[in-house]
Coordinates of C-alpha atoms in Angstrom, one line a residue:
Chain A
D1 CA -17.1 -1.5 14.5
T2 CA -14.0 0.0 13.2
G3 CA -12.9 -1.9 10.3
V4 CA -11.1 -4.2 9.5
S5 CA -8.6 -6.2 12.2
Q6 CA -5.8 -8.0 11.6
D7 CA -3.6 -9.7 14.9
P8 CA -0.6 -9.8 16.3
R9 CA 1.0 -6.1 14.3
H10 CA 4.2 -6.9 14.4
K11 CA 5.8 -10.4 14.7
I12 CA 9.4 -11.6 14.7
T13 CA 10.3 -14.6 15.2
K14 CA 12.8 -16.8 14.3
R15 CA 14.0 -18.7 11.5
G16 CA 12.0 -22.4 11.5
Q17 CA 9.3 -21.0 12.6
N18 CA 5.5 -21.6 12.1
V19 CA 3.4 -18.7 12.2
T20 CA -0.2 -17.3 12.7
F21 CA -1.6 -14.2 11.6
R22 CA -5.4 -13.5 12.6
C23 CA -7.9 -11.5 10.2
D24 CA -10.9 -10.0 11.0
P25 CA -13.3 -8.1 9.0
I26 CA -15.8 -5.9 9.0
S27 CA -18.9 -7.4 9.7
E28 CA -21.0 -9.4 7.1
H29 CA -18.9 -8.5 4.5
N30 CA -18.3 -12.0 2.4
R31 CA -15.3 -11.7 0.7
L32 CA -11.2 -11.6 2.4
Y33 CA -7.9 -11.3 1.0
W34 CA -4.9 -11.5 1.4
Y35 CA -1.2 -10.1 0.4
R36 CA 2.2 -9.4 1.0
Q37 CA 3.8 -6.3 1.4
T38 CA 7.4 -6.0 0.9
L39 CA 9.6 -2.8 1.9
G40 CA 9.7 0.1 -1.2
Q41 CA 6.4 -2.4 -3.7
G42 CA 3.5 -2.4 -3.8
P43 CA 0.8 -4.8 -1.9
E44 CA 1.5 -9.0 -3.1
F45 CA -2.0 -10.4 -4.0
L46 CA -1.5 -13.9 -2.1
T47 CA -5.7 -15.2 -2.2
Y48 CA -9.6 -14.7 -1.3
F49 CA -12.4 -15.6 -0.2
Q50 CA -15.5 -16.2 -0.3
N51 CA -17.1 -16.3 2.6
E52 CA -15.2 -19.4 3.9
A53 CA -14.3 -20.5 0.5
Q54 CA -11.4 -20.2 -1.3
L55 CA -11.0 -19.4 -4.3
E56 CA -8.3 -18.0 -5.1
K57 CA -3.9 -19.0 -4.6
S58 CA -1.8 -16.4 -6.3
R59 CA 2.4 -18.2 -7.2
L60 CA 3.6 -16.5 -4.5
L61 CA 1.9 -19.0 -2.4
S62 CA 3.7 -21.6 -1.6
D63 CA 3.3 -25.0 0.2
R64 CA 4.8 -23.4 3.5
F65 CA 1.7 -20.8 3.4
S66 CA -2.2 -21.7 3.9
A67 CA -5.2 -20.2 4.7
E68 CA -8.8 -20.5 6.4
R69 CA -11.9 -18.4 7.0
P70 CA -14.0 -21.6 8.6
K71 CA -17.2 -19.8 9.3
G72 CA -17.0 -17.4 6.6
S73 CA -16.0 -15.0 9.2
F74 CA -12.2 -14.0 10.6
S75 CA -9.5 -15.3 8.7
T76 CA -5.9 -17.1 9.6
L77 CA -2.7 -17.2 7.3
E78 CA -0.2 -19.5 9.2
I79 CA 3.3 -19.8 7.7
Q80 CA 5.1 -23.0 8.4
R81 CA 8.6 -23.0 8.2
T82 CA 9.2 -19.0 8.1
E83 CA 12.0 -17.8 6.2
Q84 CA 13.9 -14.4 6.1
G85 CA 11.9 -14.0 3.2
D86 CA 8.9 -13.9 4.0
S87 CA 9.7 -11.0 6.6
A88 CA 7.4 -8.8 5.3
M89 CA 3.4 -6.9 6.3
Y90 CA 0.8 -9.2 5.6
L91 CA -2.0 -7.3 4.7
C92 CA -6.0 -8.1 4.7
A93 CA -8.8 -6.2 3.3
S94 CA -12.1 -7.3 2.8
S95 CA -14.8 -6.1 0.6
F96 CA -18.7 -6.7 0.7
G97 CA -20.3 -7.9 -3.0
D98 CA -19.5 -10.0 -5.5
R99 CA -18.1 -8.0 -8.3
E100 CA -13.9 -7.1 -8.6
T101 CA -15.3 -3.5 -8.0
D102 CA -16.4 -3.2 -4.8
T103 CA -14.7 -1.2 -2.4
Q104 CA -11.0 -3.2 -0.7
Y105 CA -11.3 -2.4 2.9
F106 CA -7.5 -2.9 4.7
G107 CA -6.4 -3.6 7.4
P108 CA -3.6 -2.2 9.3
G109 CA -0.8 -5.1 8.5
T110 CA 0.8 -7.2 10.4
R111 CA 4.8 -6.7 9.9
L112 CA 7.2 -10.0 10.1
T113 CA 10.4 -9.8 11.0
V114 CA 11.6 -13.1 10.5
L115 CA 15.4 -13.5 12.3
Chain P
A1 CA 5.0 -10.7 -17.0
Q2 CA 4.3 -6.5 -14.7
R3 CA 0.8 -5.5 -14.5
V4 CA 1.1 -1.7 -13.5
T5 CA 3.3 -0.2 -13.9
Q6 CA 4.2 3.8 -11.8
P7 CA 8.0 4.5 -13.6
E8 CA 7.5 7.1 -10.5
K9 CA 8.8 6.8 -6.7
L10 CA 9.4 9.9 -5.4
L11 CA 7.3 13.3 -6.6
S12 CA 7.1 16.7 -5.7
V13 CA 5.2 19.5 -6.5
F14 CA 4.1 22.1 -5.1
K15 CA 1.4 23.3 -3.6
G16 CA -1.5 24.9 -6.5
A17 CA 0.7 23.6 -9.3
P18 CA -0.8 20.8 -11.3
V19 CA 0.2 17.1 -10.7
E20 CA 0.2 13.6 -12.5
L21 CA 0.5 10.3 -11.8
K22 CA 1.9 8.3 -13.5
C23 CA 0.3 4.7 -14.0
N24 CA 0.2 2.0 -17.2
Y25 CA -0.9 -1.7 -17.2
S26 CA -0.2 -4.9 -18.8
Y27 CA -3.6 -7.1 -19.6
S28 CA -5.4 -8.5 -22.0
G29 CA -9.1 -8.0 -22.3
S30 CA -10.6 -5.4 -20.3
P31 CA -9.4 -5.0 -16.7
E32 CA -10.6 -2.9 -13.6
L33 CA -8.4 -0.3 -12.5
F34 CA -8.3 1.6 -9.4
W35 CA -6.4 4.0 -7.6
Y36 CA -5.2 3.6 -3.6
V37 CA -3.7 6.3 -1.3
Q38 CA -2.0 5.6 1.9
Y39 CA -1.4 9.0 3.7
S40 CA 1.1 8.9 6.5
R41 CA 0.1 6.2 10.0
Q42 CA -3.1 5.7 8.1
R43 CA -4.4 2.1 6.1
L44 CA -4.3 1.7 2.5
Q45 CA -7.8 2.8 0.7
L46 CA -9.2 3.5 -2.0
L47 CA -9.1 6.7 -3.5
L48 CA -11.1 5.6 -6.3
R49 CA -11.8 3.4 -9.9
H50 CA -12.2 3.7 -12.6
I51 CA -15.7 2.6 -13.8
S52 CA -17.1 5.1 -11.6
R53 CA -15.7 8.3 -13.1
E54 CA -15.8 10.5 -10.5
S55 CA -13.8 12.7 -9.0
I56 CA -12.2 11.8 -5.7
K57 CA -10.6 14.9 -3.9
G58 CA -10.3 16.8 -6.8
F59 CA -8.3 13.6 -8.6
T60 CA -9.9 12.3 -11.6
A61 CA -7.9 9.4 -13.4
D62 CA -9.2 8.3 -17.4
L63 CA -8.1 4.9 -18.7
N64 CA -7.3 5.2 -22.0
K65 CA -7.1 1.9 -23.6
G66 CA -4.9 2.6 -26.4
E67 CA -2.1 3.9 -24.0
T68 CA -2.5 0.8 -21.4
S69 CA -2.6 4.2 -19.4
F70 CA -4.5 5.5 -15.7
H71 CA -3.2 8.6 -14.7
L72 CA -4.0 10.3 -11.2
K73 CA -4.4 13.7 -12.2
K74 CA -5.9 17.3 -10.0
P75 CA -5.0 20.5 -11.7
F76 CA -4.4 22.2 -8.7
A77 CA -2.0 19.8 -5.2
Q78 CA -2.4 20.4 -2.0
E79 CA -0.4 20.2 0.9
E80 CA -2.6 17.1 2.0
D81 CA -2.2 15.5 -0.9
S82 CA 1.2 14.3 0.1
A83 CA 1.0 10.4 0.9
M84 CA 2.4 7.4 -0.9
Y85 CA 0.0 6.7 -4.1
Y86 CA -0.9 2.1 -5.6
C87 CA -2.4 2.2 -9.7
A88 CA -4.3 -1.3 -8.8
L89 CA -5.9 -4.1 -11.5
S90 CA -8.3 -6.2 -11.0
G91 CA -8.1 -9.3 -13.5
I92 CA -10.8 -10.2 -15.6
S93 CA -12.2 -12.7 -13.4
G94 CA -12.0 -10.7 -10.2
N95 CA -9.9 -13.4 -8.8
Q96 CA -6.4 -11.4 -8.4
F97 CA -5.6 -7.7 -7.7
Y98 CA -1.7 -6.3 -9.1
F99 CA -0.9 -3.1 -8.0
G100 CA 1.6 -1.1 -8.7
T101 CA 5.3 0.2 -6.1
G102 CA 4.2 3.5 -6.0
T103 CA 4.5 7.1 -5.5
S104 CA 5.5 8.8 -2.9
L105 CA 4.0 12.3 -4.1
T106 CA 5.1 15.4 -1.4
V107 CA 3.3 18.7 -2.2
I108 CA 5.8 21.8 -1.0
P109 CA 4.1 23.8 0.3

């Protein structure tokens, strides 16, 4: 296990298209987080899962965004009808435990460009 | 509302000089505070958290609730400390996380 992995690493799409990103957490990590990072900003929390349950969603996560973690292992983040404002780096992180102080391990990110 | 503020986008210090990266936060209750670091071409990783009261790579950070600050300090900067540093806060329930905009530290040889 080499850590959190994300696929694809880069995605270029046209406005209005749907895109889906995948995150594979570290094995046995029960928590999985999604963040979005735009140029010059820090990561912005989008949502997180404890096992397969989605426990929190940021107001940043509009109706066009949906995330799943069906078996409590990998997760997908789908963006429907992409807009140019969706262009960003999408980061995934995972942790083991149930405390907010548990270390989050980040993936390399998926860079989305919407033309 | 801005939860975490890092006033310096860029910070340059000479090797061997002390370094302080500022972080102020705004949150009611007792948040958990963290410092994350991203070295060039590497992933974002946890540097330290206030609850552990630890020193990592010579860095320390003290939570000052009166000033709502969590500044990161190191007495003698090294070239390998050059990186992007993010201050982060976890809310009361631990269900949301807030990152600052980051400070890019450059240590001049």
